[in-house]
Each structure stands twice: as structure tokens, then as C-alpha cells.
XYZ file of C-alpha atoms in Angstrom:
592
model
C -39.650 -34.366 -58.342
C -38.234 -32.391 -55.823
C -34.804 -33.375 -55.100
C -33.671 -34.484 -50.999
C -30.924 -32.232 -50.445
C -28.326 -34.461 -48.712
C -26.004 -34.339 -45.769
C -22.651 -32.503 -47.855
C -24.592 -29.976 -49.307
C -25.953 -29.307 -45.641
C -22.689 -28.906 -44.182
C -21.660 -27.216 -47.695
C -24.410 -24.181 -47.014
C -22.876 -23.187 -43.050
C -19.472 -23.086 -44.272
C -19.767 -19.249 -45.753
C -16.496 -17.380 -45.526
C -19.147 -14.825 -43.371
C -20.148 -16.251 -40.726
C -17.261 -18.630 -39.807
C -15.258 -15.071 -40.463
C -17.706 -14.018 -37.669
C -17.179 -16.457 -35.320
C -13.223 -15.877 -35.465
C -11.695 -18.400 -38.189
C -11.767 -18.520 -41.669
C -11.868 -20.949 -44.670
C -8.646 -21.961 -45.887
C -10.326 -25.944 -47.474
C -12.456 -28.154 -46.571
C -12.168 -29.197 -43.354
C -9.244 -26.907 -42.514
C -10.151 -23.832 -40.409
C -6.874 -20.610 -39.119
C -7.776 -18.867 -36.273
C -8.766 -15.444 -36.469
C -6.202 -13.047 -34.073
C -7.219 -8.895 -34.291
C -3.815 -6.826 -34.541
C -2.243 -5.637 -31.786
C -3.381 -2.539 -31.036
C -7.173 -4.370 -31.662
C -6.705 -5.996 -29.013
C -5.073 -2.727 -26.676
C -8.114 -1.368 -27.803
C -10.687 -3.700 -26.946
C -8.926 -4.411 -23.211
C -10.060 -0.604 -22.796
C -13.539 -1.517 -23.040
C -16.348 -2.634 -20.041
C -15.911 -6.498 -19.325
C -19.482 -7.833 -20.670
C -19.582 -9.957 -18.115
C -19.278 -6.507 -15.598
C -23.209 -5.699 -13.874
C -22.551 -2.166 -13.861
C -22.713 -0.218 -10.827
C -25.664 1.167 -8.908
C -26.288 3.005 -5.519
C -27.731 -0.366 -3.928
C -25.864 -0.022 -1.221
C -28.160 3.220 -0.146
C -31.826 2.197 0.549
C -34.866 3.447 -0.368
C -34.878 5.604 2.426
C -31.237 7.105 2.161
C -30.088 5.181 4.529
C -26.974 3.077 4.541
C -27.277 -0.216 3.193
C -23.644 -2.722 4.558
C -24.687 -5.804 3.447
C -24.982 -5.075 -0.475
C -22.399 -2.906 0.320
C -20.166 -6.075 1.747
C -21.393 -7.869 -1.040
C -20.368 -5.396 -4.061
C -16.944 -5.485 -2.701
C -17.089 -9.811 -2.298
C -17.738 -9.659 -6.182
C -15.358 -7.090 -8.057
C -14.238 -7.105 -11.268
C -10.721 -7.377 -9.920
C -8.499 -9.573 -11.496
C -6.982 -12.129 -9.497
C -3.691 -12.206 -11.169
C -1.263 -12.122 -8.369
C 1.015 -14.557 -7.510
C 3.414 -15.314 -3.400
C 6.246 -13.724 -5.375
C 4.548 -10.423 -6.370
C 3.110 -9.800 -2.308
C 6.758 -11.290 -1.162
C 8.308 -8.464 -3.115
C 4.976 -5.408 -1.503
C 5.441 -7.074 1.773
C 9.512 -6.862 1.894
C 10.128 -3.539 -0.126
C 6.847 -2.602 -1.790
C 6.990 0.984 0.205
C 10.122 2.121 1.052
C 11.338 5.414 -0.513
C 11.891 9.043 0.803
C 10.512 8.661 3.682
C 13.427 5.803 5.246
C 16.130 7.313 2.748
C 15.892 10.970 2.940
C 13.511 12.392 5.589
C 15.820 9.923 8.446
C 17.403 11.991 8.334
C 15.732 15.380 9.225
C 14.593 12.398 12.120
C 18.074 12.166 12.633
C 18.413 15.607 13.578
C 15.708 16.621 15.557
C 15.383 13.266 18.331
C 18.943 11.647 17.433
C 19.961 8.200 17.440
C 18.349 6.891 20.787
C 15.089 8.347 19.651
C 15.448 7.336 16.053
C 15.471 4.021 17.063
C 13.304 3.837 20.067
C 10.199 5.117 17.503
C 11.300 3.101 14.726
C 10.983 0.196 17.019
C 7.290 0.978 17.929
C 6.085 2.406 15.344
C 7.328 -0.868 14.150
C 5.710 -2.854 16.712
C 2.626 -1.823 16.095
C 3.035 -1.952 12.223
C 3.430 -5.474 12.757
C 0.683 -6.471 14.892
C -1.441 -4.270 12.576
C -0.169 -6.440 9.475
C -1.218 -9.836 11.179
C -4.258 -8.549 12.077
C -4.975 -6.909 7.865
C -4.254 -10.850 7.129
C -6.114 -12.583 9.401
C -9.298 -9.871 7.812
C -7.351 -10.590 4.648
C -7.764 -14.713 3.970
C -11.179 -14.812 5.033
C -12.369 -11.448 3.510
C -9.994 -11.039 0.591
C -12.142 -8.383 -1.032
C -11.724 -5.616 -2.941
C -11.303 -2.066 -0.120
C -9.754 -4.065 1.834
C -9.744 -2.094 5.042
C -12.014 0.523 3.965
C -13.979 -2.216 3.761
C -13.376 -3.614 6.610
C -14.359 -0.043 8.611
C -17.928 -0.460 6.980
C -18.421 -3.623 7.915
C -17.067 -4.436 10.924
C -17.000 -0.370 12.866
C -19.372 1.959 11.110
C -20.123 2.326 7.268
C -19.247 7.079 7.880
C -16.436 6.027 10.031
C -15.851 3.428 5.807
C -16.134 6.304 3.588
C -14.180 8.781 5.978
C -10.756 6.246 5.616
C -11.426 5.046 2.472
C -11.107 8.211 0.992
C -8.272 9.577 4.022
C -6.424 6.531 2.914
C -7.871 7.648 -1.461
C -6.007 11.108 -1.321
C -2.946 9.595 0.992
C -2.103 8.176 -1.445
C -3.174 10.751 -4.559
C -1.037 13.426 -3.078
C 1.381 11.176 -2.887
C 2.361 10.846 -6.216
C 3.476 14.236 -6.441
C 5.125 14.234 -4.057
C 6.937 11.222 -4.432
C 7.474 12.834 -8.912
C 8.605 15.554 -7.213
C 11.227 13.983 -4.732
C 12.208 12.136 -8.087
C 13.379 14.996 -10.182
C 15.176 17.228 -6.956
C 17.014 13.476 -6.709
C 18.487 14.322 -9.796
C 19.857 17.247 -8.542
C 22.100 15.564 -6.876
C 24.891 15.025 -9.612
C 24.361 18.862 -10.576
C 21.924 18.355 -13.785
C 20.365 21.335 -14.806
C 17.906 20.125 -17.397
C 14.429 21.571 -15.474
C 12.739 19.657 -13.398
C 9.906 19.648 -15.959
C 11.565 17.531 -18.283
C 12.684 15.205 -15.688
C 8.545 15.407 -13.774
C 7.512 14.632 -17.551
C 9.408 11.255 -17.792
C 8.966 9.695 -14.317
C 4.869 10.470 -14.772
C 4.553 9.056 -18.495
C 6.783 6.313 -17.228
C 4.625 5.467 -13.403
C 1.186 6.281 -15.240
C 2.446 3.413 -18.234
C 3.050 0.560 -15.482
C -0.134 1.145 -14.337
C -2.164 0.815 -17.065
C -0.408 -2.629 -17.845
C -2.999 -3.842 -15.199
C -1.920 -5.514 -11.697
C 0.171 -7.853 -13.488
C 2.461 -4.295 -14.931
C 1.813 -3.007 -11.728
C 3.475 -5.958 -8.885
C 5.329 -7.518 -11.803
C 7.539 -3.519 -11.446
C 7.039 -3.500 -7.430
C 8.680 -6.960 -8.058
C 12.107 -5.974 -8.976
C 11.885 -2.317 -7.764
C 11.648 -4.509 -4.627
C 14.379 -6.345 -5.258
C 17.389 -3.247 -5.827
C 15.717 -2.065 -2.782
C 16.383 -4.836 -1.409
C 20.015 -5.104 -2.802
C 20.930 -1.733 -2.095
C 20.306 -1.588 1.943
C 21.577 -5.437 2.530
C 24.745 -3.492 0.885
C 24.255 -0.274 3.647
C 24.694 -2.912 6.735
C 26.918 -5.236 5.109
C 29.489 -1.776 4.252
C 28.479 0.509 7.799
C 28.961 -2.522 10.160
C 33.103 -2.339 8.578
C 32.624 1.038 8.594
C 32.222 1.243 11.997
C 34.575 -1.467 13.377
C 37.489 0.942 11.602
C 37.059 -1.038 7.649
C 36.609 1.935 6.223
C 39.901 4.180 4.038
C 40.066 5.720 7.186
C 40.697 2.411 9.210
C 39.175 4.041 12.521
C 37.007 2.298 14.964
C 34.119 4.409 15.644
C 31.925 1.620 17.457
C 29.290 4.480 19.511
C 31.354 6.243 19.936
C 28.951 9.769 17.719
C 26.395 8.593 21.257
C 28.416 9.720 23.318
C 28.895 12.959 22.002
C 27.275 14.370 20.358
C 25.240 12.359 22.540
C 21.989 9.562 22.208
C 18.984 12.586 21.597
C 18.747 15.772 20.551
C 15.739 17.840 22.219
C 14.563 15.880 24.212
C 11.189 14.391 25.270
C 9.210 15.944 22.442
C 12.745 15.233 19.751
C 11.573 11.687 20.648
C 7.427 12.272 19.288
C 8.909 14.949 16.360
C 9.916 11.273 15.533
C 7.175 9.953 15.034
C 5.519 10.807 12.229
C 9.042 10.445 9.900
C 8.486 7.394 11.334
C 4.874 6.650 9.512
C 5.429 7.514 6.624
C 8.294 5.674 6.305
C 6.736 2.449 6.998
C 3.398 3.894 4.994
C 2.298 1.238 2.526
C 3.732 -1.736 4.698
C -0.661 -2.324 4.448
C -0.747 -2.032 0.665
C -0.213 -6.226 1.446
C -4.095 -6.505 1.995
C -5.378 -3.790 -0.064
C -4.201 -6.366 -3.044
C -5.852 -9.346 -1.166
C -8.482 -9.095 -3.774
C -6.419 -9.736 -6.910
C -4.845 -12.449 -5.416
C -4.865 -15.729 -6.980
C -4.992 -18.243 -4.043
C -5.360 -15.559 -1.032
C -5.633 -18.066 2.036
C -1.851 -20.327 0.937
C 0.254 -16.533 -0.309
C -0.775 -13.829 1.827
C 0.109 -15.758 5.663
C 3.446 -15.632 4.338
C 3.683 -12.269 2.586
C 2.306 -11.060 7.204
C 4.814 -12.857 8.494
C 8.064 -11.302 6.111
C 7.417 -8.143 7.775
C 8.179 -8.814 10.677
C 12.206 -9.813 9.015
C 11.245 -5.690 6.872
C 10.968 -3.882 9.815
C 13.476 -5.630 11.450
C 16.703 -5.852 9.114
C 16.048 -3.197 6.407
C 14.353 -0.001 9.253
C 16.135 -0.810 12.333
C 19.863 -2.357 11.576
C 19.592 -0.190 8.965
C 18.817 2.697 11.280
C 20.938 1.593 14.508
C 23.867 1.821 11.590
C 23.305 5.382 10.455
C 22.829 6.648 13.713
C 26.748 5.332 14.505
C 28.074 7.124 11.595
C 25.771 10.616 11.259
C 26.244 12.815 13.930
C 22.993 14.645 14.925
C 24.588 17.628 13.731
C 25.670 17.565 10.834
C 24.127 19.913 9.084
C 23.333 18.875 5.145
C 20.582 16.830 7.320
C 18.195 19.436 7.632
C 18.342 20.156 3.097
C 16.721 21.942 1.046
C 13.413 19.831 2.477
C 12.978 15.696 2.072
C 13.439 15.077 -1.191
C 16.664 16.200 -0.846
C 19.241 13.258 -2.189
C 22.632 15.437 0.507
C 20.127 15.074 3.151
C 20.276 11.585 3.476
C 22.093 9.938 5.790
C 22.732 7.528 4.036
C 24.075 9.266 1.712
C 26.680 11.121 4.126
C 27.606 7.924 5.978
C 29.263 6.506 2.300
C 30.049 10.693 1.874
C 32.060 11.360 5.780
C 34.112 7.678 4.467
C 35.390 8.537 1.870
C 34.503 5.817 -0.994
C 34.231 7.203 -4.368
C 31.070 6.809 -6.448
C 29.575 4.733 -3.851
C 27.296 7.621 -2.964
C 25.960 8.395 -6.522
C 25.655 4.698 -6.689
C 22.687 4.287 -3.637
C 21.370 8.518 -5.097
C 20.209 5.976 -8.008
C 18.707 3.140 -5.322
C 16.942 6.386 -3.494
C 15.080 7.481 -7.261
C 14.311 3.768 -7.855
C 12.571 4.072 -4.510
C 11.171 7.113 -4.693
C 9.081 5.732 -8.474
C 8.016 2.887 -6.186
C 6.320 4.182 -4.166
C 5.342 6.741 -6.693
C 4.260 3.081 -8.498
C 2.507 2.064 -5.859
C 0.324 5.327 -5.244
C -1.691 5.180 -8.218
C -2.365 1.405 -7.538
C -3.407 1.972 -4.047
C -5.229 4.757 -4.316
C -7.229 3.233 -7.975
C -7.592 0.397 -6.193
C -9.227 2.268 -2.484
C -11.842 4.309 -5.372
C -13.149 1.733 -7.315
C -13.350 0.169 -3.708
C -15.535 3.250 -2.163
C -17.894 3.782 -6.324
C -18.997 -0.093 -5.937
C -20.491 0.869 -2.386
C -22.106 3.784 -3.431
C -19.277 5.627 -1.414
C -17.503 7.712 -4.341
C -19.078 8.081 -8.225
C -19.688 4.905 -9.698
C -17.583 5.716 -13.135
C -14.781 5.086 -10.455
C -16.383 0.613 -10.464
C -15.081 0.951 -13.871
C -13.746 -2.110 -14.280
C -12.052 -3.080 -18.440
C -11.621 -6.048 -19.525
C -8.203 -6.353 -18.800
C -8.850 -5.669 -15.222
C -8.555 -2.269 -14.452
C -10.246 0.322 -12.626
C -9.842 2.468 -15.733
C -11.512 6.014 -14.649
C -9.524 5.576 -11.312
C -6.513 4.637 -12.459
C -7.469 7.554 -14.607
C -8.076 10.018 -12.386
C -4.428 9.116 -9.995
C -2.768 10.256 -12.887
C -4.235 13.332 -13.443
C -2.816 14.264 -10.067
C -0.064 13.329 -10.966
C 0.232 17.028 -12.701
C 0.589 18.796 -9.646
C 4.070 17.427 -9.698
C 4.816 20.383 -12.521
C 4.838 22.332 -8.862
C 8.683 20.739 -8.666
C 9.484 24.414 -11.468
C 7.682 26.984 -9.699
C 9.052 28.747 -7.582
C 6.427 27.337 -4.343
C 8.514 23.569 -5.299
C 9.360 24.168 -0.878
C 5.944 25.195 -0.227
C 3.997 22.406 -1.563
C 6.131 19.639 -0.757
C 5.965 20.006 2.705
C 2.081 20.162 2.732
C 1.689 17.436 0.648
C 3.648 15.197 3.382
C 1.570 16.950 6.010
C -1.718 15.236 4.245
C -0.229 11.837 3.974
C 2.016 11.784 6.339
C -0.617 11.131 9.398
C -2.963 9.332 7.496
C -1.062 5.999 7.945
C -1.548 6.247 11.607
C -5.150 6.775 11.359
C -5.278 3.005 8.379
C -2.923 1.635 11.056
C -5.453 2.114 14.184
C -8.920 0.633 12.127
C -6.642 -1.744 10.773
C -6.850 -3.329 14.979
C -9.833 -1.739 16.742
C -12.054 -3.630 13.502
C -10.567 -6.826 13.858
C -10.922 -6.421 17.434
C -14.761 -5.928 16.820
C -13.924 -8.665 13.790
C -13.164 -11.513 17.005
C -15.704 -10.023 19.011
C -18.659 -10.791 16.242
C -17.027 -14.185 15.291
C -17.148 -15.343 18.696
C -20.468 -14.076 18.987
C -22.288 -15.858 16.198
C -20.175 -19.237 17.507
C -17.295 -19.559 15.758
C -13.901 -20.508 16.727
C -10.298 -19.354 15.554
C -10.238 -23.256 14.339
C -12.466 -21.942 11.664
C -9.999 -19.336 10.354
C -7.115 -20.124 7.277
C -4.615 -17.778 8.952
C -4.931 -16.978 12.162
C -2.983 -12.711 13.716
C 0.407 -14.524 15.548
C 0.152 -10.964 18.381
C -3.450 -11.969 18.060
C -6.323 -9.411 20.365
C -3.810 -9.012 22.735
C -2.370 -7.397 19.409
C -4.500 -5.072 18.306
C -5.175 -3.354 21.358
C -1.895 -2.501 22.191
C -1.159 -1.381 18.016
C -4.624 0.451 18.651
C -3.471 2.234 21.477
C 0.076 2.708 20.670
C -1.969 5.148 17.757
C -3.687 6.602 19.656
C -0.708 7.661 21.572
C 1.435 8.827 18.923
C -1.698 11.372 17.933
C -2.322 13.018 21.165
C 2.012 12.844 20.840
C 2.479 14.836 17.569
C -0.381 16.780 18.275
C 1.823 18.166 21.366
C 4.246 18.428 18.804
C 2.101 20.402 16.752
C 0.371 22.675 18.531
C 3.901 23.743 20.861
C 7.081 22.523 17.863
C 10.372 22.306 18.766
C 11.549 26.010 18.500
C 8.375 27.759 19.120
C 9.109 30.603 21.268
C 10.777 32.268 18.623
C 8.081 31.428 15.184
C 6.046 33.568 15.356
C 2.175 33.319 15.672
C 1.493 32.566 11.910
C 4.392 30.040 12.495
C 2.851 27.490 14.620
C -0.102 27.726 13.662
C 0.632 26.523 9.301
C 4.001 24.088 11.859
C 0.601 22.653 13.314
C -1.792 21.936 10.512
C 1.537 20.819 7.939
C 1.544 17.937 11.628
C -1.740 17.646 11.756
C -3.924 18.117 8.984
C -5.157 14.516 8.093
C -7.134 14.791 11.267
C -9.734 17.445 9.927
C -9.283 15.984 6.611
C -10.710 12.973 8.979
C -13.998 14.472 10.227
C -14.721 16.435 7.540
C -15.317 13.329 5.892
C -17.109 11.068 8.996
C -19.032 13.638 10.642
C -21.521 14.906 7.560
C -21.624 11.455 6.813
C -22.760 10.654 9.573
C -25.176 12.541 9.573
C -26.547 12.915 5.877
C -27.090 9.571 6.536
C -28.096 7.924 10.289
C -25.584 5.159 9.447
C -25.175 3.377 12.645
C -22.291 1.606 14.878
C -22.396 -2.479 13.169
C -23.126 -4.593 16.024
C -21.493 -7.875 17.054
C -24.723 -9.990 16.224
C -25.244 -7.736 12.798
C -21.578 -7.586 11.171
C -21.793 -9.705 8.626
C -19.246 -12.235 8.556
C -20.037 -14.818 5.411
C -19.509 -12.589 2.318
C -16.258 -12.951 0.557
C -15.005 -15.195 1.402
C -13.960 -17.504 -1.358
C -13.457 -21.135 -0.015
C -17.092 -22.990 1.033
C -15.396 -25.990 1.701
C -12.658 -24.417 4.216
C -13.279 -26.703 7.425
C -11.936 -29.059 5.019
C -8.883 -27.604 3.740
C -7.644 -26.092 6.598
C -8.158 -29.857 7.724
C -6.513 -31.343 5.192
C -3.778 -28.490 6.134
C -3.001 -28.421 9.399
C -2.790 -32.406 9.225
C 0.365 -31.796 6.639
C 1.094 -29.770 9.153
C 1.857 -31.267 12.177
C 4.222 -33.954 9.508
C 6.604 -30.663 9.078
C 10.103 -31.723 10.151
C 10.875 -29.307 13.710
C 13.223 -26.548 11.353
C 10.992 -26.387 8.456
C 7.571 -25.484 11.626
C 10.140 -23.207 13.025
C 11.163 -21.812 10.062
C 7.237 -21.140 8.324
C 6.914 -19.648 11.720
C 8.648 -16.760 10.831
C 8.928 -16.725 6.560
């Protein structure tokens, strides 16, 4: 008679070594298992593979008739495979000090020389007000729709898909050229100490460092920015305290300075044109503040983290820009020849360093130059992050080559990161004789691009609010609303347009244009206004080829991309909790 198989023999058949290994365990003894962990290099290699849960990108946003499908594009950016691991502290540091670099520390020197100390304060104040309104508007949309591509995707959704295409590529190109620009700046900064090592060596070191940080994914970028921002914040706060002491006569010389340099040589240089010439430098210095909105798609809880980060932009503008630059204008005369420098990456041209040198404080100028170099590397780090995420979002909407949308298992847009890194090779021009000319043209591409981005954000917010009302919604349904409101967005948009007009005038007839040749004047114009033809070259052909419509209020998609399905209940609970806060906390939360 056939022997009946008992349960224990059945179990033992299934505890074979081969099968258990396949499931990630190895048999040690009866009833005991050991978890199998692959080696470090295996984990790294596996991390570069596509996420098995990711859907391959296709051109769903392009209809069969060749026109653009805005609804499909909105779904693509809302369902991105980027990981959501950013915390509140990361966003706060990105908002406060994430993009402070050569624009503030070095570029402000030439701005002081061209416009004088009063022009410096006026222009940075106007740009600061405009940018505060812009970031508040961006925060409102990013909290509601934390989608990949952020403001470029909002342009596609709320304005015109062709304008979204132009803004996306404008922003990507801006940061693609900023990477070699900042690496060149870092290699030139080293020359402050009289280093004779070839710039190519330092360029290689800095490029490898920045690319390596970004290959660690969004957490690598965020943790590096957290550290970089802490250093920059500490340095600026220290400079402000030092500047106040020096101004009131507490320096080695002991002389009271006050506003004497505003009387002699004066508060303004080169009249109204000098004032207008400072706007590009101010825009370049503030560039990157909008990164806090771009990071929303990779934030764990944007509804809680983003409002705080957006509010803290106010302190960044007031403390790190306006107060520090006011002190710079009090300590350094605009006639100082060192402000011109060999180029805008020259650490010797930094008014911060010059003010310390003038005070006769030994060694501190070298310390601050280290801070400048760290700031430059920080902006280079942000350049890869911003350009790669923008390219990935464009690809997901069918507005860039598909391979840019490749997201690996670690949530990195791998091909976009590698493409942005390749652009860093342009930084090796620092070892050539064309270094200064190349630096000027890289700056020309990126300098005015931010103005188009900020104007687009303000206009998107205006159109979003219109659609929100037309489709029967109220502001009470939004988790976060702009403190500047719709009025702030209108003022921000108008200021951006006025800045573009002013820069056209300065580019067409720059300071001292009468003594320059026609070729020099043409070159100066495009170095100031090169971003405009790039935007038009992207917008007009795309508009004509795909016949994209201007988005109407009743047609806009204002639901896709919202993460919290029970948003009304969550908002009601939070506001009930806020109503019980003490007055000091309500006041504190107004700004922080």
C-alpha cells in the first residue's frame, strides 16, 4: 500500500536551499533563517536600474492629430516616480541660504561700482519685494499641486503649453550653464591665495565633488545644502555684526564712518542708467530662491513644510541681502578700483572681502574667501539638481527626449543628472585663454532667465486664482494662501516686466556706449539680453507646430496632483488648532 505523506515531510520538501535562497534567505537549521543581504557594490549597481514599479514614459501628451494634450501632461507630472524624502529642515535651509553665491558675494561689487550704494539698496529692495510676492504665489500653488517640474508645469497647465515648454527649457538651460559658471568661479577663487596650480586641476576636483553629491540622490543634495547653508548663514551674520562694529568706529583704525561714503564720493553713480544696470546683478544674486517650489515634488509633507519655508524667504531677503549690502555700501566707496576685478568670479573684487581688508583685520579676508568658495560650490550643487528635475519633468510631458524621464530605484532622474554633469565639462575653459570671455557669455545666458521665470510664476498664480473662483471654489479650501495675495502677484508681474524694459535700455545703450565700437555695443546688448531670444526661440516654433491653445479658466485642471484627498477635513482641524494658539505664536507663525 502506498505510504501516505505526512505534513512534516511536505514541509521539509519546501525548505530546500535553492528555493530559500531565491526568496532572500538561507537555511541555517530547522526553524532558523538568516536574511541575505547583497554586498555594497551590488546594492549600488542595482540602485541605478529602473524602478520596477515605474511606468515607461511615452508621448501621451501628444495626441494622434499632433496637438498637445494638457490633461495628459498634468497626470504625468503628478504621478512622477521621484522619491519624497525631503524634510522641513531641508526646505527651510534651501529657502534661506540655498542659492547664495557669487551674485551676492562678488557680483555685488560691480553693481556697487556701476550704480553706487543707494542704487544697490534700491534695486535689491525692489527685487526682494517682487521675489517675496513670487515665492508666496509659488508656495500657494506648490502646496496645492506638489508636482514634478513645478512652475514650468504650472505654465503648461494655467497659461499655454508652448509657454510651459519655453519656461521649462529656459530654466533648464539657465542651470545647465550655471554649473560650469560656478565651477569656473570656484577655481578662480582659489587664486586669491596666490595658488599656481592649474585651474584644470581645481576644476576637476570641484566637478567630481558636485557630481558625487548629486549621485546620492535628493537626500544627498539636501544634506549638502543644509551644511552649506549653515556655513553661509553663519558667515553673513558674522559679517553683519563685524560691519556694524567697523562702521561705528570699533575697528583697528577706530574712526567713525557712518554714512560718510554716501556723501563722498556719493550715493549714486552714473545716474538713472547706473540704477537700472544693477537689476541684472540683483536678479542673478536672487536666482534660485524658487528652488523651494521645485523641491515640493520630493517633499514628504509639502502641506506642512512648504508654507514655513516660503515665509522664511522674507528673512533671507531682509537679513542676508538688504542689511549686508547696506553695510557694504557704508564701508566700501564705489570708486574703489578693486570692485571691477578681472571678472565677476574674482574673489579680490568681493566688496565683503574688500571691506575686511580695508579694516586691516589680518586673516579674516581669507576666511571669508573660503565662505565664497563654499557658496559657489553650493550653487553648483543646486544647478545639477534644478536642471535634472526640470529636464525629467519636461520629458514626462513629452517636451524633452524620453530618456530624461528615466527614474532609477533610488528616485534619481539618472540620465538627466548625467546630462547636467556633462555640461560641467565646459568649466575646463578656466584653463584656457578664453576664460574671461566665456565667463561673461555664460553669465549672459543665465542672468536674465530668472526674470522670465518669476514673471511666469506670478502670471500663473493670477490665472490659477481666476480658475479657482470660476470653477466654484473658495480660498478656504486651500491649505496655504499667498500672504501677498493676488495684488502681490500683479505687482510682482509688473515689476518683472519693468525690469525687462529697463534692461533692454541698458543693453541697447550701456554706460559709456558712446566711446565703444558698434561691435562692442552689439556684444554688450546680447550679454545683457541673451535670455530673451532664447525664450522666443523656444516658444514661437513650439506654438506654431503643436498649435497649443491659451488655457481658459473653465478648462484648467485644478484637481490633478493634489495629494490629500480629505483636504477639507485636514484644513479644518489645523485651523481649529491654530485658533487656540497664544498671540505670540500666531505672530511668530506669520513670518516663520
